[in-house]
XYZ file of C-alpha atoms in Angstrom:
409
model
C -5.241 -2.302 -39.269
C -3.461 -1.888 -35.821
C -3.422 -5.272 -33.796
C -5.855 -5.127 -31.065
C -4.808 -3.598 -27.567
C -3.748 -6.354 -24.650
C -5.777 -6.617 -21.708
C -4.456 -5.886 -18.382
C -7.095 -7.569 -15.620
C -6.824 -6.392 -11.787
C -8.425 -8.698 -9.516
C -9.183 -6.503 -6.351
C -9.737 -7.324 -2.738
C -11.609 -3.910 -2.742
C -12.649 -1.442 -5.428
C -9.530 1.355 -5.659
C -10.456 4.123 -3.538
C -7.488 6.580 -4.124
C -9.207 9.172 -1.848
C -8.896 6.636 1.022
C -6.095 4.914 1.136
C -2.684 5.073 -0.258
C -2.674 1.228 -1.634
C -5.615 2.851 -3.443
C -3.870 5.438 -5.415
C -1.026 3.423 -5.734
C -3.110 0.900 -7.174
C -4.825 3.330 -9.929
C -0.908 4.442 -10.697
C -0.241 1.222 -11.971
C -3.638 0.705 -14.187
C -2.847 4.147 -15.542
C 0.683 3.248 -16.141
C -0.175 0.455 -18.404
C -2.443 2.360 -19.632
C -0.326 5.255 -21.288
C 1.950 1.788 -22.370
C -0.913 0.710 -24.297
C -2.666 -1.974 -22.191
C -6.716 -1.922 -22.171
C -7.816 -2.258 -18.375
C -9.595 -3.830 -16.969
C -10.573 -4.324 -13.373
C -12.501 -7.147 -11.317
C -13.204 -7.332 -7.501
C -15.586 -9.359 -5.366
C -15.765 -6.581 -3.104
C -19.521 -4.465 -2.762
C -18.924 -1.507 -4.992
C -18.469 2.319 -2.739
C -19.477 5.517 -3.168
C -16.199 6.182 -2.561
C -14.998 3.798 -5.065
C -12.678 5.663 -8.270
C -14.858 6.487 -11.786
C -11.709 4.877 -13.529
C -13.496 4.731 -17.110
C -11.903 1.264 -16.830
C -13.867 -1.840 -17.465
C -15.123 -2.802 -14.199
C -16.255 -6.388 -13.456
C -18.022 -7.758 -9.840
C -17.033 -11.148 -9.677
C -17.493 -14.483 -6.807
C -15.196 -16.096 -5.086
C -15.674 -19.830 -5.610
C -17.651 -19.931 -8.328
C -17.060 -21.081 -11.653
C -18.430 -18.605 -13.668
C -15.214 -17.176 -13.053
C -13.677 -19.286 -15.448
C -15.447 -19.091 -18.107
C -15.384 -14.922 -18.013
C -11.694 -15.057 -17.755
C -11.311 -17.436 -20.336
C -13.468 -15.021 -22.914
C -11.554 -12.037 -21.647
C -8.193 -13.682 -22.437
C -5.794 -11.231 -20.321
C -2.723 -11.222 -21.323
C -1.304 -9.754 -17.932
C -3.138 -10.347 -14.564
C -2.376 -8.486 -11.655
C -3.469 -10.075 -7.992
C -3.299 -6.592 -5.325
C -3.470 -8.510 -2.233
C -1.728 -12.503 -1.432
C -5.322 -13.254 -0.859
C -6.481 -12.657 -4.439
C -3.714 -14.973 -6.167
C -4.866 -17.598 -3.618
C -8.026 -17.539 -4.659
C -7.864 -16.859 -7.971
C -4.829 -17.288 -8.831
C -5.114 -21.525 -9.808
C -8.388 -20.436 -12.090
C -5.965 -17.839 -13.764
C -3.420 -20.164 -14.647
C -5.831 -23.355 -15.975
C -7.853 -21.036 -18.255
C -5.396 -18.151 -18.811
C -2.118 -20.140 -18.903
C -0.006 -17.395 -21.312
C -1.460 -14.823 -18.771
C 1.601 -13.047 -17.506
C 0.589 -13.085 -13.713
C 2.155 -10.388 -10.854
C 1.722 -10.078 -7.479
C 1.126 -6.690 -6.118
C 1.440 -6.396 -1.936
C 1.466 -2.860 -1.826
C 3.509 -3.254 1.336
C 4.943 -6.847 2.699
C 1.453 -7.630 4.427
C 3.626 -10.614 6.422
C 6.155 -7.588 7.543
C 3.230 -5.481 9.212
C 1.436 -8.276 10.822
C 4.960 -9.383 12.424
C 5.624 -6.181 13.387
C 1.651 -5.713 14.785
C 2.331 -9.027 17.305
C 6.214 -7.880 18.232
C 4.354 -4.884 19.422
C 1.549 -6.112 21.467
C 3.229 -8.941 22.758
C 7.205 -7.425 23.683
C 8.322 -10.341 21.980
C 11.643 -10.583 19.068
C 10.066 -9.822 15.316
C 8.868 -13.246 14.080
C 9.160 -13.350 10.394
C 8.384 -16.664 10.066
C 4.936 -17.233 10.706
C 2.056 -18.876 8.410
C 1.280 -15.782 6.655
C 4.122 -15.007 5.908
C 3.993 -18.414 4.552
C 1.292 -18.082 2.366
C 2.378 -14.875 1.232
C 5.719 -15.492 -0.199
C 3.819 -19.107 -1.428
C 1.721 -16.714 -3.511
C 4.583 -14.890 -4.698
C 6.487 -17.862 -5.829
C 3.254 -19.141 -7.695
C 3.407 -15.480 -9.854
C 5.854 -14.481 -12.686
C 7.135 -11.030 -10.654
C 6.008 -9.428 -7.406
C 6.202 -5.860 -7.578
C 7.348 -4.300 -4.167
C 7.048 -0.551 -2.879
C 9.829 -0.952 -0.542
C 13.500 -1.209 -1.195
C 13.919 -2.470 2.384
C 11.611 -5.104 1.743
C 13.031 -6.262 -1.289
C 16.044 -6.810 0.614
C 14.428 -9.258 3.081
C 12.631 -11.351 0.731
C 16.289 -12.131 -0.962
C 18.129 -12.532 2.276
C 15.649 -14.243 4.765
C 13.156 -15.759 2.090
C 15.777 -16.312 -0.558
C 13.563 -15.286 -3.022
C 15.718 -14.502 -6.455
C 15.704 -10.975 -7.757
C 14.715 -11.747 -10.997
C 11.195 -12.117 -9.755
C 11.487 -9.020 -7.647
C 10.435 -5.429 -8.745
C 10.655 -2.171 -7.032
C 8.166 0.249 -7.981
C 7.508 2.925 -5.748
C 4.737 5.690 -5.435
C 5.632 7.835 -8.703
C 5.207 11.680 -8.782
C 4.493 12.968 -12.135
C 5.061 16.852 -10.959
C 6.886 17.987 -8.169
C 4.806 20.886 -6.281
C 5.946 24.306 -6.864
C 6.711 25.320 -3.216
C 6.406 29.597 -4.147
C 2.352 28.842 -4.767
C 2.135 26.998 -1.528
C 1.442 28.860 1.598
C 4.706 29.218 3.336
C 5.480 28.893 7.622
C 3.508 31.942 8.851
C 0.442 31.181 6.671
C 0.100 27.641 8.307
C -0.927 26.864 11.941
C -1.484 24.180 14.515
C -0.751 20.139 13.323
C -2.357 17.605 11.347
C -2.206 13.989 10.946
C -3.891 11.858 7.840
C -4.614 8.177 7.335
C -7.665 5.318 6.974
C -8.858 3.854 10.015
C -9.191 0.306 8.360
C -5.519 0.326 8.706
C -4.222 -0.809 11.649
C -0.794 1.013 11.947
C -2.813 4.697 11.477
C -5.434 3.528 14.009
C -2.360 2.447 16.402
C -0.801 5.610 15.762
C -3.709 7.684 16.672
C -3.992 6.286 20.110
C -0.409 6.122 21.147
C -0.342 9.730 20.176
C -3.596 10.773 21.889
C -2.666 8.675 24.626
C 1.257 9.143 25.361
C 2.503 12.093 23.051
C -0.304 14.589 23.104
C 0.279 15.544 26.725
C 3.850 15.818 26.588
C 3.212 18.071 23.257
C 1.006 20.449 24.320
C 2.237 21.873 27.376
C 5.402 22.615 24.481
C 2.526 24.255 22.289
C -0.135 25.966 24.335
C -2.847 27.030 22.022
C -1.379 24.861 19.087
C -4.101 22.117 17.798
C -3.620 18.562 16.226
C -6.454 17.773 13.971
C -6.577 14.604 12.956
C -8.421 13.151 9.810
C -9.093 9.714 8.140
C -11.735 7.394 5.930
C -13.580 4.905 8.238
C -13.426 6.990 11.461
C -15.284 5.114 13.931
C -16.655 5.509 17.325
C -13.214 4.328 19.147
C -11.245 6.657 16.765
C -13.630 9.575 17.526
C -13.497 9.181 21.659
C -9.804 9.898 21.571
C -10.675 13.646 20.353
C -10.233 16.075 23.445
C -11.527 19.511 21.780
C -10.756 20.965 25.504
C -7.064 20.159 25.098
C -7.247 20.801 21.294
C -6.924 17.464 19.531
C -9.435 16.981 17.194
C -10.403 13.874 14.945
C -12.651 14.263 11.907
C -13.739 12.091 9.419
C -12.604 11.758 5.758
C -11.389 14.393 3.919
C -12.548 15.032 -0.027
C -8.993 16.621 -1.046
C -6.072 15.585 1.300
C -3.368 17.711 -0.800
C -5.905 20.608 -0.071
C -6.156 19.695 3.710
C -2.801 19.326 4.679
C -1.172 22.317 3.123
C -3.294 24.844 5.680
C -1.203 23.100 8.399
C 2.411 23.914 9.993
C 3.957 20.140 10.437
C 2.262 16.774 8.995
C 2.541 14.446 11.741
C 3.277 10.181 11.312
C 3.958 8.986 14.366
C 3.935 5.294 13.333
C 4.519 2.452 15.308
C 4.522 -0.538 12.895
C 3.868 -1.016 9.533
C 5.300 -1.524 5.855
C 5.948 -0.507 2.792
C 6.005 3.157 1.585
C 3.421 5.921 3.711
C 1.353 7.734 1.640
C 0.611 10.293 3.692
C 4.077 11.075 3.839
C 4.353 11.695 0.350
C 1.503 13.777 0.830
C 2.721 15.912 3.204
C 5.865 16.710 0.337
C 3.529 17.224 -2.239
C 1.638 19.751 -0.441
C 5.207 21.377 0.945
C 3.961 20.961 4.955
C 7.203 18.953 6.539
C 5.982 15.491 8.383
C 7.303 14.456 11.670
C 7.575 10.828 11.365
C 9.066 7.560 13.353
C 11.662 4.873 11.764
C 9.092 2.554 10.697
C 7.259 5.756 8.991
C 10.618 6.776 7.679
C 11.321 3.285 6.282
C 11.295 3.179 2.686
C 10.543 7.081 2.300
C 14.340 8.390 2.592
C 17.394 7.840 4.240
C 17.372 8.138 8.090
C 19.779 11.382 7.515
C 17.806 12.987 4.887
C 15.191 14.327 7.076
C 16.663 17.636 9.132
C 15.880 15.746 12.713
C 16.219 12.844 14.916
C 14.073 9.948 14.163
C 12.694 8.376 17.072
C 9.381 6.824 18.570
C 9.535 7.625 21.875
C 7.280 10.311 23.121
C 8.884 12.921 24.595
C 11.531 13.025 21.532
C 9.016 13.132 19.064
C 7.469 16.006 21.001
C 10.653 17.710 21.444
C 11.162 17.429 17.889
C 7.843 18.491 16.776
C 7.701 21.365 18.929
C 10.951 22.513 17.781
C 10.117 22.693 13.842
C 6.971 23.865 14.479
C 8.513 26.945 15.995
C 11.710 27.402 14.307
C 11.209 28.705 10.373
C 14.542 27.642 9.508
C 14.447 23.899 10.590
C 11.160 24.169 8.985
C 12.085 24.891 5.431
C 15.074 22.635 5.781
C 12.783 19.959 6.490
C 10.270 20.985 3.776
C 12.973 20.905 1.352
C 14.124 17.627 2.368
C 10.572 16.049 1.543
C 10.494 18.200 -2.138
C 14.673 16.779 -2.997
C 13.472 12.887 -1.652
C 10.256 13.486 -4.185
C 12.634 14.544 -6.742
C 15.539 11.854 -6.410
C 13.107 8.943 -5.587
C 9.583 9.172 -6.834
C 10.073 10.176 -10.487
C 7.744 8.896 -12.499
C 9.124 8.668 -15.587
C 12.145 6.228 -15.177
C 10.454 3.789 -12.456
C 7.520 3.458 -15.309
C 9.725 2.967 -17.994
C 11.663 0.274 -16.079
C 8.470 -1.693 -14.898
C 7.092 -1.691 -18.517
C 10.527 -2.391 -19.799
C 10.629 -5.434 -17.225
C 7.377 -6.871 -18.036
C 8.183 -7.048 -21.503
C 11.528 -8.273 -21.239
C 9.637 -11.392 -19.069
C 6.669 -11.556 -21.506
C 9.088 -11.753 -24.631
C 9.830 -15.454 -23.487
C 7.754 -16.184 -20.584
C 8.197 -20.410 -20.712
C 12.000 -19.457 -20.010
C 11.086 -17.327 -17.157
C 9.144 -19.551 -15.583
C 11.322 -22.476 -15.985
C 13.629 -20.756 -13.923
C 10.916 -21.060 -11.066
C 11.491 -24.177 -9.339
C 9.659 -23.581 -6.329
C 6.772 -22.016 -8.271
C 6.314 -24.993 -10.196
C 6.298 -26.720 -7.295
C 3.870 -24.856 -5.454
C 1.786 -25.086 -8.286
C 1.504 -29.462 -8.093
C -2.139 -31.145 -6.988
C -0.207 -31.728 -3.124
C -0.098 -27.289 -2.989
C -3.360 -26.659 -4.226
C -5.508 -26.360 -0.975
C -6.815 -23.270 -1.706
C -8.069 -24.884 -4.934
C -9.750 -27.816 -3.959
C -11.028 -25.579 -0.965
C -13.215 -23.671 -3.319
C -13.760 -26.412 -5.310
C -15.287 -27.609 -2.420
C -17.201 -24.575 -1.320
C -18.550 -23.872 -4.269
C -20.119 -27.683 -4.712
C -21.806 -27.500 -1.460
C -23.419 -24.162 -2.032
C -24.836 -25.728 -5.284
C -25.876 -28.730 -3.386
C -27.671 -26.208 -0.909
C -29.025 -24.476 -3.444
C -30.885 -27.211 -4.249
């Protein structure tokens, strides 16, 4: 009789909606990953379920913040790896995890550096130097110390935790978005079956919202007097009314809700654009805009992460009029077209495999799991983090969760 399978628990800010964001999919990569490696699944969240929620077939569990019942679930379920997708979720139930699950392997997933995008989000409104060091950040790379591995989507980001945050690499993983098939570009319609521009992305992120209205708003005008007659249609989950009053039909720019099948979407279009301001981590609409062979116009901070600042066929730049020059130019040249479409399909091939980046994470978390006390004697600082004077967030729900019994009563 074959030894029972181990659990893999994901504790969720939100249920995984792969159609509607790109930390979504990402997300269900991983849960699928350890699923082909032989893990049973098994996913909790405190979040309301979606209708746009995945139908995993994974064991889905609603569960409360500050509330003991917690414990005594995660105790039965006896995970032997536990994966926290936001900072937020180890804080909160991270210190539960570890007194009832202590052999738990834990692991931080950010998805992208969530301190990185917020520091980024002020330098921007405010004009001011990039502030690393500010008390999310703080809590962030707290919650990272307190897990066995963080798993990072950014190579760049990596970096900066080990230079600025001194965080060792041995509790550092890079795992990017993973491609299991490259697109076949000769089934895809080519330049002269595609027309006009499109751009992709949630509205309950703030770079994409940001990048909507500085395009609307600064690059829009510039770009169509280089275009007449071209369109931009613009499409993302959680449109709202301040993301729908920036569409202009009269001038052509056009923003629509969600779309069911963005693969589908984008590949009727000439150029993908990105025109991203701020941000982190790796863009998934980018990727998308390889897989479905249309080329994306992006900015450095979309570009960050994605491929080398040469690999693209143009200038990367997030000033208006350049970006305009240099979609206008692809979108009516075929040859810097292709040559930028190509780029996307060789960056897909030489950095999104999926097979070696999910043999190396699997590899990695059984190399920590085969002598886990050793690993984590090697964490100083999470050991320390973990001592009754760090615990706010502990005795904060503690708290909580004691006077909503009390008022209960």
């Amino acid at each position: 009789m074959s030894a029972p399978a181990k659990r893999a628990l994901l504790i969720a800010k939100h249920w995984p909606e792969p159609a509607s964001t790109a930390a979504g999919r990402r997300t269900l990569d991983i849960l699928d990953l350890l699923a082909d490696a032989g893990y049973r699944v098994e996913i909790a969240s405190p979040a309301q379920p979606t209708p746009f929620q995945a139908k995993t077939g994974y064991g889905e569990h609603p569960i409360e913040v500050n509330e003991s019942s917690f414990d005594r679930w995660v105790r039965a379920l006896n995970p032997a790896l536990v994966i926290y997708d936001r900072f937020m979720m180890e804080e909160q139930f991270g210190w539960r995890v570890r007194e009832q699950c202590p052999d738990a392997l834990t692991l931080l997933d950010t998805s992208d550096f969530h301190s990185l995008r917020e520091a980024r989000h002020q330098a921007l409104k405010s004009g001011q130097p990039l502030n690393l060091f500010h008390p999310i950040a703080e809590r962030e790379v707290a919650a990272m110390a307190r897990c066995d591995l963080t798993v990072m989507i950014s190579k760049v980001e990596v970096e900066l935790l080990k230079q600025h945050f001194c965080l060792p690499d041995w509790q550092l993983h890079y795992l990017p978005f993973m491609v299991r098939e490259l697109p076949d570009l000769n089934t895809l319609p080519d330049f002269d079956e595609r027309q006009h521009l499109v751009m992709i992305g949630g509205f309950k992120h703030a770079p994409n919202r940001d990048a909507t209205t500085w395009f609307a708003q600064e690059v829009w005008p510039q770009l169509r007097s280089l275009l007449p007659g071209v369109e931009c249609h613009v499409y993302g989950a959680y449109s709202d009314h301040a993301m729908h009053r920036l569409s202009d039909p009269a001038t052509g720019l056009r923003v629509y809700g969600r779309t069911e099948d963005a693969l589908a979407t984008l590949a009727r279009y000439r150029l993908n654009l990105a025109p991203l301001r701020f941000g982190a981590g790796q863009k998934g609409k980018i990727l998308d805009g390889w897989l479905s062979g249309t080329p994306t116009v992006t900015t450095p901070i979309g570009a960050e992460s994605m491929a080398p600042e040469d690999a693209w066929g143009y200038p990367l730049s997030d000033a208006p009029e350049q970006f305009a020059a240099t979609t206008a130019h692809l979108y009516r040249d075929q040859t810097a077209w292709r040559s930028a479409r190509d780029a996307g399909t060789h960056a897909l091939e030489t950095e999104f495999s999926y097979a070696p980046h999910a043999a190396a994470f699997i590899e990695r978390l059984e190399t920590i799991a085969a002598d886990l006390d050793a690993h984590r004697n090697r964490q100083i600082w999470g050991r320390i983090l973990r001592r009754t004077e760090h615990r706010a967030e502990e005795f904060m729900s503690r708290w909580i969760e004691t006077k909503n019994k009390m008022t209960d009563t």
